[in-house]
């Protein structure tokens, strides 16, 4: 068993080094660094700046979307658990969500046209 392990380790290491030596390509290849535009040189830069505001709003949307998936099973769980405990837990969870939303709003993260 140990011999097979050493053989597989040696073989995989040998293949990795063989691939790195045979697969060396030029890092400064002009064709790979330029964007493809139907075989023509691009008229302008294809690398446009990315809006950080858009990224923040998308991240906030993703967080609230995941939290909604955590809220959806609450009505099903209410039939299986103690009603007061479930109401306390769901109220606490929703209060954290609302506080987070007001914090993002007060910090100006939801203002799109700044």
Short mmCIF file of N, CA and C in Angstrom, two decimals:
data_model
loop_
_atom_site.label_atom_id
_atom_site.label_comp_id
_atom_site.label_asym_id
_atom_site.label_seq_id
_atom_site.Cartn_x
_atom_site.Cartn_y
_atom_site.Cartn_z
N UNK A 1 0.83 -1.19 0.00
CA UNK A 1 0.00 0.00 0.00
C UNK A 1 0.88 1.26 0.00
N UNK A 2 1.92 1.23 0.83
CA UNK A 2 2.82 2.38 0.91
C UNK A 2 3.58 2.56 -0.40
N UNK A 3 3.95 1.45 -1.04
CA UNK A 3 4.67 1.50 -2.31
C UNK A 3 3.78 2.12 -3.40
N UNK A 4 2.51 1.77 -3.41
CA UNK A 4 1.58 2.35 -4.38
C UNK A 4 1.40 3.86 -4.15
N UNK A 5 1.36 4.25 -2.89
CA UNK A 5 1.24 5.67 -2.55
C UNK A 5 2.46 6.43 -3.04
N UNK A 6 3.66 5.89 -2.79
CA UNK A 6 4.88 6.55 -3.25
C UNK A 6 4.96 6.60 -4.77
N UNK A 7 4.54 5.53 -5.42
CA UNK A 7 4.54 5.50 -6.87
C UNK A 7 3.60 6.56 -7.46
N UNK A 8 2.41 6.68 -6.91
CA UNK A 8 1.45 7.68 -7.41
C UNK A 8 1.94 9.09 -7.12
N UNK A 9 2.55 9.31 -5.97
CA UNK A 9 3.09 10.62 -5.63
C UNK A 9 4.23 10.98 -6.58
N UNK A 10 5.13 10.03 -6.84
CA UNK A 10 6.25 10.26 -7.75
C UNK A 10 5.76 10.51 -9.18
N UNK A 11 4.81 9.73 -9.62
CA UNK A 11 4.27 9.88 -10.96
C UNK A 11 3.58 11.23 -11.15
N UNK A 12 2.78 11.64 -10.18
CA UNK A 12 2.08 12.92 -10.30
C UNK A 12 3.06 14.09 -10.24
N UNK A 13 4.09 14.00 -9.40
CA UNK A 13 5.10 15.05 -9.33
C UNK A 13 5.87 15.13 -10.63
N UNK A 14 6.24 13.99 -11.19
CA UNK A 14 6.96 13.95 -12.46
C UNK A 14 6.12 14.56 -13.58
N UNK A 15 4.84 14.25 -13.63
CA UNK A 15 3.97 14.80 -14.66
C UNK A 15 3.78 16.31 -14.51
N UNK A 16 3.71 16.79 -13.29
CA UNK A 16 3.57 18.24 -13.06
C UNK A 16 4.81 18.98 -13.55
N UNK A 17 5.99 18.47 -13.20
CA UNK A 17 7.22 19.13 -13.65
C UNK A 17 7.39 19.01 -15.16
N UNK A 18 7.05 17.89 -15.74
CA UNK A 18 7.14 17.72 -17.18
C UNK A 18 6.21 18.69 -17.90
N UNK A 19 5.02 18.87 -17.38
CA UNK A 19 4.06 19.81 -17.96
C UNK A 19 4.56 21.24 -17.85
N UNK A 20 5.16 21.61 -16.72
CA UNK A 20 5.62 22.99 -16.56
C UNK A 20 6.79 23.30 -17.49
N UNK A 21 7.64 22.32 -17.78
CA UNK A 21 8.77 22.57 -18.69
C UNK A 21 8.35 22.56 -20.15
N UNK A 22 7.48 21.65 -20.52
CA UNK A 22 7.06 21.56 -21.92
C UNK A 22 6.01 22.61 -22.27
N UNK A 23 5.27 23.05 -21.31
CA UNK A 23 4.18 23.99 -21.57
C UNK A 23 4.55 25.44 -21.39
N UNK A 24 5.82 25.78 -21.35
CA UNK A 24 6.23 27.18 -21.17
C UNK A 24 5.81 27.99 -22.39
N UNK A 25 5.10 29.04 -22.14
CA UNK A 25 4.66 29.95 -23.18
C UNK A 25 5.21 31.34 -22.87
N UNK A 26 5.25 32.16 -23.87
CA UNK A 26 5.70 33.53 -23.67
C UNK A 26 4.64 34.31 -22.90
N UNK A 27 5.07 34.98 -21.85
CA UNK A 27 4.12 35.76 -21.04
C UNK A 27 3.71 37.06 -21.75
N UNK A 28 4.55 37.55 -22.64
CA UNK A 28 4.27 38.83 -23.30
C UNK A 28 3.75 38.61 -24.72
N UNK A 29 2.84 37.69 -24.89
CA UNK A 29 2.25 37.42 -26.20
C UNK A 29 1.23 38.51 -26.52
N UNK A 30 1.44 39.25 -27.62
CA UNK A 30 0.60 40.38 -27.96
C UNK A 30 -0.84 39.95 -28.23
N UNK A 31 -1.03 38.80 -28.84
CA UNK A 31 -2.37 38.36 -29.20
C UNK A 31 -3.18 37.94 -27.97
N UNK A 32 -2.51 37.38 -27.00
CA UNK A 32 -3.25 36.96 -25.80
C UNK A 32 -3.58 38.12 -24.90
N UNK A 33 -2.78 39.17 -24.92
CA UNK A 33 -3.05 40.31 -24.07
C UNK A 33 -4.10 41.24 -24.65
N UNK A 34 -4.34 41.17 -25.95
CA UNK A 34 -5.33 42.05 -26.56
C UNK A 34 -6.69 41.35 -26.61
N UNK A 35 -7.77 42.11 -26.46
CA UNK A 35 -9.11 41.51 -26.53
C UNK A 35 -9.45 41.13 -27.97
N UNK A 36 -10.24 40.09 -28.12
CA UNK A 36 -10.63 39.63 -29.45
C UNK A 36 -11.85 40.38 -29.92
N UNK A 37 -11.73 40.99 -31.09
CA UNK A 37 -12.86 41.74 -31.65
C UNK A 37 -12.98 41.41 -33.13
N UNK A 38 -13.42 40.20 -33.43
CA UNK A 38 -13.67 39.73 -34.80
C UNK A 38 -12.44 39.84 -35.70
N UNK A 39 -11.27 39.65 -35.14
CA UNK A 39 -10.06 39.66 -35.94
C UNK A 39 -9.48 41.03 -36.18
N UNK A 40 -10.13 42.08 -35.72
CA UNK A 40 -9.63 43.44 -35.92
C UNK A 40 -9.06 43.96 -34.61
N UNK A 41 -8.17 44.94 -34.71
CA UNK A 41 -7.68 45.60 -33.50
C UNK A 41 -8.82 46.41 -32.89
N UNK A 42 -8.97 46.39 -31.58
CA UNK A 42 -10.07 47.13 -30.96
C UNK A 42 -9.91 48.64 -31.13
N UNK A 43 -11.03 49.33 -31.23
CA UNK A 43 -11.00 50.78 -31.41
C UNK A 43 -10.68 51.50 -30.12
N UNK A 44 -11.12 50.93 -29.00
CA UNK A 44 -10.85 51.55 -27.71
C UNK A 44 -10.49 50.44 -26.72
N UNK A 45 -10.18 50.84 -25.53
CA UNK A 45 -9.80 49.88 -24.50
C UNK A 45 -11.00 49.03 -24.11
N UNK A 46 -10.80 47.72 -24.05
CA UNK A 46 -11.88 46.82 -23.67
C UNK A 46 -11.98 46.70 -22.16
N UNK A 47 -11.02 47.20 -21.45
CA UNK A 47 -11.00 47.10 -20.00
C UNK A 47 -11.58 48.38 -19.40
N UNK A 48 -12.88 48.37 -19.21
CA UNK A 48 -13.56 49.52 -18.64
C UNK A 48 -13.53 49.45 -17.13
N UNK A 49 -13.50 50.57 -16.45
CA UNK A 49 -13.49 50.53 -14.99
C UNK A 49 -14.81 49.97 -14.45
N UNK A 50 -14.72 49.19 -13.39
CA UNK A 50 -15.88 48.56 -12.80
C UNK A 50 -16.40 49.43 -11.67
N UNK A 51 -17.69 49.62 -11.63
CA UNK A 51 -18.30 50.48 -10.61
C UNK A 51 -18.31 49.77 -9.26
N UNK A 52 -17.64 50.36 -8.30
CA UNK A 52 -17.61 49.79 -6.96
C UNK A 52 -18.99 49.88 -6.30
N UNK A 53 -19.74 50.90 -6.63
CA UNK A 53 -21.10 51.06 -6.08
C UNK A 53 -22.00 49.91 -6.54
N UNK A 54 -21.88 49.53 -7.81
CA UNK A 54 -22.66 48.40 -8.32
C UNK A 54 -22.27 47.12 -7.60
N UNK A 55 -20.99 46.92 -7.36
CA UNK A 55 -20.52 45.73 -6.65
C UNK A 55 -21.08 45.68 -5.23
N UNK A 56 -21.09 46.80 -4.52
CA UNK A 56 -21.60 46.83 -3.15
C UNK A 56 -23.10 46.52 -3.11
N UNK A 57 -23.85 47.08 -4.03
CA UNK A 57 -25.29 46.82 -4.05
C UNK A 57 -25.56 45.36 -4.41
N UNK A 58 -24.78 44.80 -5.34
CA UNK A 58 -24.94 43.38 -5.68
C UNK A 58 -24.60 42.50 -4.49
N UNK A 59 -23.60 42.87 -3.73
CA UNK A 59 -23.23 42.09 -2.54
C UNK A 59 -24.32 42.17 -1.48
N UNK A 60 -24.88 43.34 -1.27
CA UNK A 60 -25.97 43.49 -0.30
C UNK A 60 -27.18 42.68 -0.75
N UNK A 61 -27.49 42.70 -2.05
CA UNK A 61 -28.59 41.90 -2.57
C UNK A 61 -28.35 40.42 -2.33
N UNK A 62 -27.13 39.97 -2.55
CA UNK A 62 -26.81 38.56 -2.34
C UNK A 62 -26.98 38.16 -0.87
N UNK A 63 -26.55 39.01 0.03
CA UNK A 63 -26.69 38.72 1.46
C UNK A 63 -28.16 38.63 1.85
N UNK A 64 -28.96 39.59 1.40
CA UNK A 64 -30.38 39.57 1.76
C UNK A 64 -31.11 38.42 1.06
N UNK A 65 -30.65 38.03 -0.11
CA UNK A 65 -31.26 36.90 -0.80
C UNK A 65 -31.01 35.60 -0.03
N UNK A 66 -29.82 35.43 0.48
CA UNK A 66 -29.52 34.24 1.29
C UNK A 66 -30.32 34.26 2.58
N UNK A 67 -30.49 35.42 3.17
CA UNK A 67 -31.25 35.51 4.41
C UNK A 67 -32.73 35.23 4.18
N UNK A 68 -33.24 35.56 3.03
CA UNK A 68 -34.64 35.23 2.71
C UNK A 68 -34.81 33.72 2.62
N UNK A 69 -33.81 33.03 2.08
CA UNK A 69 -33.91 31.57 2.04
C UNK A 69 -33.87 30.97 3.44
N UNK A 70 -33.31 31.69 4.39
CA UNK A 70 -33.35 31.21 5.78
C UNK A 70 -34.69 31.52 6.43
N UNK A 71 -35.40 32.53 5.95
CA UNK A 71 -36.71 32.89 6.52
C UNK A 71 -37.82 31.97 5.99
N UNK A 72 -37.70 31.49 4.78
CA UNK A 72 -38.78 30.72 4.16
C UNK A 72 -39.23 29.49 4.95
N UNK A 73 -38.36 28.72 5.59
CA UNK A 73 -38.87 27.54 6.31
C UNK A 73 -39.49 27.84 7.68
N UNK A 74 -39.56 29.09 8.09
CA UNK A 74 -40.10 29.42 9.41
C UNK A 74 -41.55 28.96 9.59
N UNK A 75 -42.46 29.16 8.63
CA UNK A 75 -43.85 28.67 8.85
C UNK A 75 -43.93 27.16 9.03
N UNK A 76 -43.08 26.41 8.35
CA UNK A 76 -43.09 24.95 8.52
C UNK A 76 -42.55 24.57 9.90
N UNK A 77 -41.53 25.29 10.35
CA UNK A 77 -40.96 24.99 11.66
C UNK A 77 -41.89 25.38 12.80
N UNK A 78 -42.79 26.34 12.56
CA UNK A 78 -43.71 26.77 13.62
C UNK A 78 -44.66 25.65 14.03
N UNK A 79 -44.97 24.74 13.13
CA UNK A 79 -45.86 23.64 13.48
C UNK A 79 -45.13 22.56 14.28
N UNK A 80 -43.80 22.54 14.19
CA UNK A 80 -43.05 21.48 14.86
C UNK A 80 -42.41 21.92 16.17
N UNK A 81 -42.25 23.22 16.38
CA UNK A 81 -41.58 23.71 17.59
C UNK A 81 -42.57 24.46 18.47
N UNK A 82 -42.08 24.84 19.63
CA UNK A 82 -42.86 25.65 20.55
C UNK A 82 -43.10 27.02 19.91
N UNK A 83 -44.33 27.49 19.96
CA UNK A 83 -44.71 28.71 19.26
C UNK A 83 -43.97 29.93 19.82
N UNK A 84 -43.83 30.04 21.12
CA UNK A 84 -43.18 31.22 21.70
C UNK A 84 -41.68 31.23 21.36
N UNK A 85 -41.05 30.08 21.40
CA UNK A 85 -39.63 30.01 21.06
C UNK A 85 -39.42 30.37 19.59
N UNK A 86 -40.26 29.85 18.74
CA UNK A 86 -40.13 30.12 17.30
C UNK A 86 -40.40 31.59 17.00
N UNK A 87 -41.37 32.18 17.64
CA UNK A 87 -41.66 33.60 17.43
C UNK A 87 -40.50 34.47 17.91
N UNK A 88 -39.91 34.09 19.05
CA UNK A 88 -38.76 34.85 19.56
C UNK A 88 -37.58 34.75 18.60
N UNK A 89 -37.28 33.54 18.11
CA UNK A 89 -36.15 33.36 17.20
C UNK A 89 -36.37 34.08 15.86
N UNK A 90 -37.57 33.98 15.32
CA UNK A 90 -37.83 34.65 14.05
C UNK A 90 -37.84 36.17 14.21
N UNK A 91 -38.37 36.67 15.32
CA UNK A 91 -38.35 38.12 15.57
C UNK A 91 -36.93 38.63 15.74
N UNK A 92 -36.11 37.87 16.44
CA UNK A 92 -34.72 38.24 16.64
C UNK A 92 -33.98 38.27 15.30
N UNK A 93 -34.21 37.26 14.47
CA UNK A 93 -33.56 37.19 13.16
C UNK A 93 -34.00 38.36 12.27
N UNK A 94 -35.30 38.65 12.25
CA UNK A 94 -35.79 39.76 11.44
C UNK A 94 -35.30 41.11 11.96
N UNK A 95 -35.16 41.23 13.28
CA UNK A 95 -34.66 42.47 13.85
C UNK A 95 -33.20 42.70 13.44
N UNK A 96 -32.40 41.65 13.41
CA UNK A 96 -31.02 41.78 12.95
C UNK A 96 -30.99 42.21 11.48
N UNK A 97 -31.87 41.65 10.66
CA UNK A 97 -31.94 42.04 9.25
C UNK A 97 -32.33 43.50 9.08
N UNK A 98 -33.31 43.94 9.84
CA UNK A 98 -33.78 45.33 9.73
C UNK A 98 -32.71 46.29 10.22
N UNK A 99 -32.01 45.95 11.30
CA UNK A 99 -30.92 46.81 11.79
C UNK A 99 -29.80 46.89 10.76
N UNK A 100 -29.48 45.76 10.13
CA UNK A 100 -28.46 45.78 9.07
C UNK A 100 -28.87 46.63 7.88
N UNK A 101 -30.15 46.56 7.51
CA UNK A 101 -30.65 47.37 6.40
C UNK A 101 -30.58 48.85 6.72
N UNK A 102 -30.99 49.24 7.93
CA UNK A 102 -30.92 50.65 8.32
C UNK A 102 -29.48 51.13 8.42
N UNK A 103 -28.57 50.26 8.85
CA UNK A 103 -27.16 50.63 8.91
C UNK A 103 -26.61 50.89 7.50
N UNK A 104 -26.93 50.02 6.55
CA UNK A 104 -26.49 50.22 5.16
C UNK A 104 -27.10 51.49 4.59
N UNK A 105 -28.34 51.75 4.92
CA UNK A 105 -29.01 52.95 4.44
C UNK A 105 -28.37 54.21 5.02
N UNK A 106 -28.07 54.18 6.33
CA UNK A 106 -27.47 55.36 6.95
C UNK A 106 -26.04 55.60 6.49
N UNK A 107 -25.33 54.56 6.11
CA UNK A 107 -23.97 54.72 5.61
C UNK A 107 -23.94 55.17 4.16
N UNK A 108 -25.07 55.14 3.49
CA UNK A 108 -25.16 55.59 2.10
C UNK A 108 -24.80 54.53 1.09
N UNK A 109 -24.77 53.27 1.49
CA UNK A 109 -24.41 52.20 0.56
C UNK A 109 -25.51 51.92 -0.45
N UNK A 110 -26.72 52.37 -0.17
CA UNK A 110 -27.84 52.11 -1.09
C UNK A 110 -28.10 53.29 -2.03
N UNK A 111 -27.33 54.36 -1.90
CA UNK A 111 -27.48 55.51 -2.78
C UNK A 111 -26.74 55.23 -4.08
N UNK A 112 -27.46 55.16 -5.18
CA UNK A 112 -26.86 54.77 -6.45
C UNK A 112 -26.18 55.96 -7.16
N UNK A 113 -26.73 57.15 -7.09
CA UNK A 113 -26.29 58.26 -7.91
C UNK A 113 -25.34 59.21 -7.18
N UNK A 114 -24.41 58.69 -6.41
CA UNK A 114 -23.42 59.57 -5.76
C UNK A 114 -22.26 59.79 -6.67
#
